[in-house]
mmCIF file of C-alpha atoms in Angstrom:
data_model
loop_
_atom_site.group_PDB
_atom_site.id
_atom_site.type_symbol
_atom_site.label_atom_id
_atom_site.label_comp_id
_atom_site.label_asym_id
_atom_site.label_seq_id
_atom_site.Cartn_x
_atom_site.Cartn_y
_atom_site.Cartn_z
ATOM 1 C CA ARG A 1 0.037 0.010 0.029
ATOM 2 C CA LYS A 2 1.178 3.108 -0.751
ATOM 3 C CA GLU A 3 1.942 5.712 1.899
ATOM 4 C CA VAL A 4 -0.333 8.613 0.506
ATOM 5 C CA GLU A 5 -2.841 7.672 -2.154
ATOM 6 C CA GLN A 6 -4.710 10.188 -4.217
ATOM 7 C CA ASP A 7 -7.184 9.590 -7.375
ATOM 8 C CA PRO A 8 -5.322 10.584 -10.079
ATOM 9 C CA GLY A 9 -8.913 11.935 -11.892
ATOM 10 C CA PRO A 10 -8.964 13.726 -14.246
ATOM 11 C CA PHE A 11 -11.628 15.475 -12.632
ATOM 12 C CA ASN A 12 -13.856 17.690 -15.196
ATOM 13 C CA VAL A 13 -16.040 20.325 -13.527
ATOM 14 C CA PRO A 14 -18.449 23.127 -14.724
ATOM 15 C CA GLU A 15 -17.273 26.754 -13.560
ATOM 16 C CA GLY A 16 -19.442 27.154 -10.425
ATOM 17 C CA ALA A 17 -19.347 23.600 -9.345
ATOM 18 C CA THR A 18 -18.548 22.286 -5.621
ATOM 19 C CA VAL A 19 -15.736 19.226 -6.035
ATOM 20 C CA ALA A 20 -13.599 17.844 -3.587
ATOM 21 C CA PHE A 21 -10.659 15.334 -3.518
ATOM 22 C CA ASN A 22 -9.710 12.833 -0.417
ATOM 23 C CA CYS A 23 -6.130 11.426 0.312
ATOM 24 C CA THR A 24 -5.362 8.317 2.189
ATOM 25 C CA TYR A 25 -2.604 8.017 3.888
ATOM 26 C CA SER A 26 -0.760 5.153 5.846
ATOM 27 C CA ASN A 27 1.054 6.237 8.561
ATOM 28 C CA SER A 28 -1.477 6.717 12.305
ATOM 29 C CA ALA A 29 1.590 8.869 13.621
ATOM 30 C CA SER A 30 1.567 11.254 11.045
ATOM 31 C CA GLN A 31 1.872 15.124 11.857
ATOM 32 C CA SER A 32 1.607 17.742 9.759
ATOM 33 C CA PHE A 33 -0.595 17.497 6.326
ATOM 34 C CA PHE A 34 -0.923 20.126 3.377
ATOM 35 C CA TRP A 35 -2.187 20.717 0.380
ATOM 36 C CA TYR A 36 -0.454 22.172 -2.852
ATOM 37 C CA ARG A 37 -1.202 22.735 -6.090
ATOM 38 C CA GLN A 38 1.155 22.296 -9.361
ATOM 39 C CA ASP A 39 0.177 23.913 -13.030
ATOM 40 C CA CYS A 40 1.729 22.384 -15.964
ATOM 41 C CA ARG A 41 5.413 23.047 -15.622
ATOM 42 C CA LYS A 42 5.792 24.659 -12.644
ATOM 43 C CA GLU A 43 6.761 24.300 -9.367
ATOM 44 C CA PRO A 44 4.271 22.672 -6.752
ATOM 45 C CA LYS A 45 2.846 25.868 -4.484
ATOM 46 C CA LEU A 46 1.482 25.861 -1.237
ATOM 47 C CA LEU A 47 -2.476 25.871 -1.295
ATOM 48 C CA MET A 48 -3.189 25.272 2.544
ATOM 49 C CA SER A 49 -1.931 23.589 5.893
ATOM 50 C CA VAL A 50 -4.643 21.199 7.423
ATOM 51 C CA TYR A 51 -5.264 22.135 10.810
ATOM 52 C CA SER A 52 -6.731 18.916 13.298
ATOM 53 C CA SER A 53 -9.790 21.215 13.560
ATOM 54 C CA GLY A 54 -10.128 21.543 9.826
ATOM 55 C CA ASN A 55 -9.914 24.966 7.610
ATOM 56 C CA GLU A 56 -11.185 27.405 5.538
ATOM 57 C CA ASP A 57 -9.523 29.453 3.481
ATOM 58 C CA GLY A 58 -12.083 31.593 0.915
ATOM 59 C CA ARG A 59 -13.354 29.028 -1.766
ATOM 60 C CA PHE A 60 -11.254 26.293 0.239
ATOM 61 C CA THR A 61 -12.263 24.181 2.745
ATOM 62 C CA ALA A 62 -9.545 21.550 3.840
ATOM 63 C CA GLN A 63 -10.213 18.568 6.534
ATOM 64 C CA LEU A 64 -8.479 15.858 8.616
ATOM 65 C CA ASN A 65 -9.948 12.354 9.593
ATOM 66 C CA ARG A 66 -7.216 10.764 11.856
ATOM 67 C CA ALA A 67 -10.339 8.208 12.406
ATOM 68 C CA SER A 68 -9.795 6.713 8.516
ATOM 69 C CA GLN A 69 -6.864 8.277 8.322
ATOM 70 C CA TYR A 70 -7.669 10.850 4.616
ATOM 71 C CA ILE A 71 -7.818 14.640 4.495
ATOM 72 C CA SER A 72 -9.851 16.399 1.831
ATOM 73 C CA LEU A 73 -10.144 19.393 -0.071
ATOM 74 C CA LEU A 74 -13.327 21.019 -0.540
ATOM 75 C CA ILE A 75 -13.583 23.989 -3.948
ATOM 76 C CA ARG A 76 -16.863 25.893 -3.534
ATOM 77 C CA ASP A 77 -17.515 27.669 -7.000
ATOM 78 C CA SER A 78 -15.238 26.463 -8.751
ATOM 79 C CA LYS A 79 -13.219 28.990 -11.309
ATOM 80 C CA LEU A 80 -11.534 28.391 -14.460
ATOM 81 C CA SER A 81 -8.314 29.047 -12.834
ATOM 82 C CA ASP A 82 -8.845 26.292 -10.374
ATOM 83 C CA SER A 83 -7.583 23.762 -12.892
ATOM 84 C CA ALA A 84 -4.495 22.391 -11.515
ATOM 85 C CA THR A 85 -2.968 19.639 -9.691
ATOM 86 C CA TYR A 86 -3.973 19.298 -6.372
ATOM 87 C CA LEU A 87 -0.784 17.061 -4.437
ATOM 88 C CA CYS A 88 -1.263 15.639 -1.102
ATOM 89 C CA VAL A 89 1.588 16.198 1.333
ATOM 90 C CA VAL A 90 2.000 14.035 4.383
ATOM 91 C CA ASN A 91 4.663 14.385 7.454
ATOM 92 C CA PRO A 92 5.066 10.908 9.089
ATOM 93 C CA TYR A 93 7.197 12.281 12.168
ATOM 94 C CA SER A 94 6.995 15.625 13.448
ATOM 95 C CA SER A 95 9.773 17.909 12.607
ATOM 96 C CA ALA A 96 11.269 14.586 10.306
ATOM 97 C CA SER A 97 13.569 14.886 7.125
ATOM 98 C CA LYS A 98 11.072 13.549 4.950
ATOM 99 C CA ILE A 99 8.032 14.314 3.442
ATOM 100 C CA ILE A 100 5.620 11.959 1.260
ATOM 101 C CA PHE A 101 4.205 13.503 -1.882
ATOM 102 C CA GLY A 102 1.041 11.539 -3.603
ATOM 103 C CA SER A 103 0.817 11.523 -7.474
ATOM 104 C CA GLY A 104 -1.316 14.113 -7.557
ATOM 105 C CA THR A 105 -5.276 14.912 -8.902
ATOM 106 C CA ARG A 106 -5.977 16.537 -11.374
ATOM 107 C CA LEU A 107 -8.732 19.064 -11.984
ATOM 108 C CA SER A 108 -10.094 20.816 -14.810
ATOM 109 C CA ILE A 109 -12.658 23.068 -14.847
ATOM 110 C CA ARG A 110 -14.727 24.087 -18.102
ATOM 111 C CA PRO A 111 -16.616 27.054 -18.961
ATOM 112 C CA ASN B 1 13.871 38.056 -0.321
ATOM 113 C CA ALA B 2 14.221 35.612 -3.464
ATOM 114 C CA GLY B 3 12.801 32.517 -1.625
ATOM 115 C CA VAL B 4 14.430 29.407 -3.639
ATOM 116 C CA THR B 5 16.253 29.500 -6.505
ATOM 117 C CA GLN B 6 17.272 27.486 -8.602
ATOM 118 C CA THR B 7 20.288 28.002 -11.744
ATOM 119 C CA PRO B 8 20.012 26.631 -14.719
ATOM 120 C CA LYS B 9 16.560 27.032 -15.461
ATOM 121 C CA PHE B 10 17.724 24.365 -18.987
ATOM 122 C CA ARG B 11 20.592 22.524 -19.495
ATOM 123 C CA VAL B 12 20.840 19.960 -22.275
ATOM 124 C CA LEU B 13 23.374 17.529 -22.076
ATOM 125 C CA LYS B 14 24.711 14.351 -24.002
ATOM 126 C CA THR B 15 24.869 11.075 -22.848
ATOM 127 C CA GLY B 16 27.938 10.939 -19.994
ATOM 128 C CA GLN B 17 28.799 14.426 -19.688
ATOM 129 C CA SER B 18 28.540 15.566 -15.865
ATOM 130 C CA MET B 19 26.614 18.642 -14.719
ATOM 131 C CA THR B 20 25.829 20.736 -11.187
ATOM 132 C CA LEU B 21 22.838 21.965 -10.508
ATOM 133 C CA LEU B 22 22.334 24.731 -7.698
ATOM 134 C CA CYS B 23 19.213 25.377 -6.167
ATOM 135 C CA ALA B 24 20.214 28.673 -3.142
ATOM 136 C CA GLN B 25 17.323 29.678 -0.588
ATOM 137 C CA ASP B 26 17.838 32.530 1.666
ATOM 138 C CA MET B 27 14.518 31.847 4.426
ATOM 139 C CA ASN B 28 17.727 30.113 6.520
ATOM 140 C CA HIS B 29 15.838 26.958 6.629
ATOM 141 C CA GLU B 30 16.910 24.080 7.509
ATOM 142 C CA TYR B 31 16.673 21.429 5.438
ATOM 143 C CA MET B 32 16.678 20.922 1.509
ATOM 144 C CA TYR B 33 15.080 18.428 -0.823
ATOM 145 C CA TRP B 34 16.438 17.601 -4.344
ATOM 146 C CA TYR B 35 12.995 15.873 -6.704
ATOM 147 C CA ARG B 36 12.690 15.101 -10.399
ATOM 148 C CA GLN B 37 9.156 15.103 -11.432
ATOM 149 C CA ASP B 38 9.435 13.293 -14.943
ATOM 150 C CA PRO B 39 6.135 14.274 -17.483
ATOM 151 C CA GLY B 40 2.767 13.296 -15.936
ATOM 152 C CA MET B 41 4.736 11.659 -12.897
ATOM 153 C CA GLY B 42 4.678 12.358 -9.270
ATOM 154 C CA LEU B 43 7.734 13.514 -7.257
ATOM 155 C CA ARG B 44 10.310 11.770 -6.368
ATOM 156 C CA LEU B 45 12.719 12.555 -3.963
ATOM 157 C CA ILE B 46 16.283 12.288 -5.078
ATOM 158 C CA HIS B 47 18.491 13.487 -1.843
ATOM 159 C CA TYR B 48 17.839 16.079 1.098
ATOM 160 C CA SER B 49 19.656 17.148 3.854
ATOM 161 C CA VAL B 50 18.896 18.293 7.430
ATOM 162 C CA GLY B 51 21.572 20.694 7.600
ATOM 163 C CA GLU B 52 24.810 22.026 6.650
ATOM 164 C CA GLY B 53 27.672 19.615 6.392
ATOM 165 C CA THR B 54 25.195 16.550 6.003
ATOM 166 C CA THR B 55 22.976 14.715 3.413
ATOM 167 C CA ALA B 56 21.235 11.598 2.798
ATOM 168 C CA LYS B 57 19.769 9.314 0.231
ATOM 169 C CA GLY B 58 16.212 9.491 -1.052
ATOM 170 C CA GLU B 59 13.586 7.498 -3.184
ATOM 171 C CA VAL B 60 15.602 7.790 -6.321
ATOM 172 C CA PRO B 61 19.097 8.549 -5.788
ATOM 173 C CA ASP B 62 21.214 6.333 -7.957
ATOM 174 C CA GLY B 63 23.184 8.507 -10.737
ATOM 175 C CA TYR B 64 23.043 11.816 -8.648
ATOM 176 C CA ASN B 65 25.439 13.408 -5.496
ATOM 177 C CA VAL B 66 24.891 15.899 -3.604
ATOM 178 C CA SER B 67 26.882 18.204 -1.342
ATOM 179 C CA ARG B 68 25.888 21.267 1.152
ATOM 180 C CA LEU B 69 28.739 22.917 2.362
ATOM 181 C CA LYS B 70 26.814 26.331 2.923
ATOM 182 C CA LYS B 71 23.279 26.050 4.915
ATOM 183 C CA GLN B 72 21.686 28.031 2.341
ATOM 184 C CA ASN B 73 23.258 26.332 -1.164
ATOM 185 C CA PHE B 74 22.422 22.412 -1.639
ATOM 186 C CA LEU B 75 24.221 21.431 -4.533
ATOM 187 C CA LEU B 76 22.972 17.879 -7.323
ATOM 188 C CA GLY B 77 25.591 16.411 -9.400
ATOM 189 C CA LEU B 78 25.397 14.491 -12.587
ATOM 190 C CA GLU B 79 28.523 12.716 -12.700
ATOM 191 C CA SER B 80 27.950 10.570 -16.269
ATOM 192 C CA ALA B 81 24.334 11.875 -17.760
ATOM 193 C CA ALA B 82 22.242 8.853 -19.114
ATOM 194 C CA PRO B 83 19.027 9.561 -21.606
ATOM 195 C CA SER B 84 16.692 8.538 -18.367
ATOM 196 C CA GLN B 85 17.538 11.113 -16.338
ATOM 197 C CA THR B 86 15.574 13.468 -18.464
ATOM 198 C CA SER B 87 13.594 15.250 -16.235
ATOM 199 C CA VAL B 88 12.429 18.408 -14.376
ATOM 200 C CA TYR B 89 14.048 19.019 -11.334
ATOM 201 C CA PHE B 90 12.833 20.731 -8.241
ATOM 202 C CA CYS B 91 14.888 21.835 -5.073
ATOM 203 C CA ALA B 92 12.820 22.597 -1.719
ATOM 204 C CA SER B 93 13.453 23.565 1.558
ATOM 205 C CA ARG B 94 11.576 24.003 4.787
ATOM 206 C CA HIS B 95 11.975 25.226 8.113
ATOM 207 C CA ALA B 96 10.853 22.039 10.926
ATOM 208 C CA ASP B 97 7.588 20.760 10.361
ATOM 209 C CA TYR B 98 6.521 23.385 8.011
ATOM 210 C CA GLU B 99 5.593 23.832 4.669
ATOM 211 C CA GLN B 100 8.394 23.265 2.064
ATOM 212 C CA TYR B 101 8.733 26.267 -0.639
ATOM 213 C CA PHE B 102 9.711 25.483 -4.003
ATOM 214 C CA GLY B 103 12.413 26.451 -6.502
ATOM 215 C CA PRO B 104 11.316 27.125 -10.323
ATOM 216 C CA GLY B 105 12.485 24.011 -11.487
ATOM 217 C CA THR B 106 15.161 23.345 -13.970
ATOM 218 C CA ARG B 107 14.454 21.291 -16.958
ATOM 219 C CA LEU B 108 17.487 19.092 -18.386
ATOM 220 C CA THR B 109 16.931 16.903 -21.901
ATOM 221 C CA VAL B 110 19.844 14.036 -21.945
ATOM 222 C CA THR B 111 20.806 13.271 -25.555
#
């Protein structure tokens, strides 16, 4: 089983729709969680950290479910500019040197 | 504050040639990383460093060497380039268990 798993997609949704992705992780001791977005041929950029109580940033909501070992990202009122690959990132141990990246979920927003 | 920079941005090598990729960060981060990303694939960790003078192997270290003589710089070397090393190389840095910051990438083609 992979340490971090994501549905590769692609998710193809109309502008204005709500879309959600999940990401599962295998190490129950994982401490830190992040969502990054990566545009084609560009570097990954932090979208948001994921906190235990869940957190929201504008149209984006991230949640953590430790019992079931997954994190989720919800995008409301999707925009054309949201088209990108979304990477789930897990830090297995606090202050550790290694970070685990998921392979990414591709999202395409159509007009 | 430039963040993470990478030199060069593009490079074409012939099989058997050597080169060094330079990564520099001005955020005083302890941890630095080198990844490669092949078309349509996720990030794979090559080597990483938890501090000046220390390096460690990642997931795909063969054919690469690294050095971290100064805290702000992390060098990735290819001693004898092979076509299989054609890829986009990303450097990243981070402080403790916070998020990573990525450089813009180096696009390497080996013919």
